[in-house]
Amino acid sequence: MTDNEYLDPAYAQAYLAKADGIPHRVEGENVLRSFIPPTAKRILDLGTGDGRLLALLYDHCPDAKFLGLDFSPTMIAAATARFAGDPRVTIAQHDLNDTLPAVAPFDVIVSSFAIHHCTNTRKRALYAEIYGLLLPNGVFCNLEHVASPTPALHTRFLNELGATADNEDPSNILLDVAVQLDWLRDIGFDDVDCYWKWLELALIGGIRR
Ligand SMILES: C[S@@+](CC[C@H](N)C(=O)[O-])C[C@H]1O[C@@H](n2cnc3c(N)ncnc32)[C@H](O)[C@@H]1O
């Protein structure tokens, strides 16, 4: 067992096996895609997993080159296999607890269900680094697992997933939407909002003007 469950190959594989079955995620993904300009040229996905979001945006942004970052060897292998030989997609190892790599800026940065594995202090710092890596009019969209406002709603969410408090992912560090939206505004993002939400699944984001 590791501090972050996704470094355990069996845990990472178990997530991939059930990823399609997470209720309502496709709705959130479709809203995310609707916020991404089809003219985007450089797109970064943080905690890419098997490259699910990159695949979502691949045809939507036909001129884009993609960088997917993850720290799990299992996920990197899965994403690399998905885009094998594709010159538009680069998959690289990076721990989101470390400062984002010094690379050319992006016009889109996305993430799904990954940043909530960082501490709250690191989440905020990461959002500021994301802002710093965006070009003018760059878009940030984070489809995220967020905290419920009440214990009853948390239990309801677990029930909807067929999960219980006993088998919750111990590496989840859930934080409510409002705090994260305030951070994004404070950092300087414009048009900050929760663009979509179902229980603990929320799409938050903003634009760097
Ligand atoms: C729930 S999965 C989501 C994967 C993918 N984004 C998706 O939507 O299917 C969480 C992902 O975040 C990655 N992750 C978690 N903590 C990380 C960290 N500190 N640095 C980099 N990646 C991390 C995991 O390896 C995993 O791929």
Coordinates of C-alpha atoms and ligand atoms in Angstrom, one line a residue, residues 4 6 15 25 47-49 52 70-72 75 94-97 112-114 117, ligand 1:
N4 CA -1.4 7.6 -2.9
Y6 CA -2.8 5.3 -7.7
Y15 CA -10.1 2.6 -11.4
R25 CA -19.4 11.8 -15.6
G47 CA -3.4 13.5 -13.9
T48 CA -4.3 12.2 -17.3
G49 CA -4.8 8.5 -16.3
R52 CA -9.4 9.8 -21.2
D70 CA 0.6 11.6 -14.5
F71 CA 2.8 10.0 -11.8
S72 CA 1.5 6.4 -11.9
M75 CA -1.5 5.1 -16.0
H94 CA 5.1 14.2 -13.3
D95 CA 4.0 14.4 -9.7
L96 CA 1.4 17.1 -9.2
N97 CA 2.9 17.8 -5.8
S112 CA -10.3 15.3 -14.3
F113 CA -10.6 13.7 -10.9
A114 CA -6.9 14.1 -10.1
H117 CA -5.4 13.9 -4.4
Ligands
LIG1 C1 -9.4 9.1 -10.7 S1 -8.0 9.0 -11.7 C2 -8.5 10.0 -13.1 C3 -7.7 9.8 -14.3 C4 -8.2 10.5 -15.6 N1 -7.9 11.9 -15.5 C5 -9.7 10.2 -15.8 O1 -10.5 11.2 -15.7 O2 -10.0 9.1 -16.0 C6 -6.8 10.0 -10.9 C7 -5.5 10.2 -11.6 O3 -4.7 11.1 -11.0 C8 -3.4 10.6 -10.9 N2 -2.7 11.2 -9.8 C9 -3.1 11.2 -8.5 N3 -2.2 11.8 -7.7 C10 -1.3 12.3 -8.5 C11 -0.1 13.1 -8.3 N4 0.3 13.5 -7.1 N5 0.7 13.4 -9.4 C12 0.3 13.0 -10.7 N6 -0.8 12.3 -10.9 C13 -1.6 12.0 -9.9 C14 -3.5 9.1 -10.8 O4 -2.4 8.4 -11.1 C15 -4.7 8.9 -11.7 O5 -4.3 8.7 -13.0

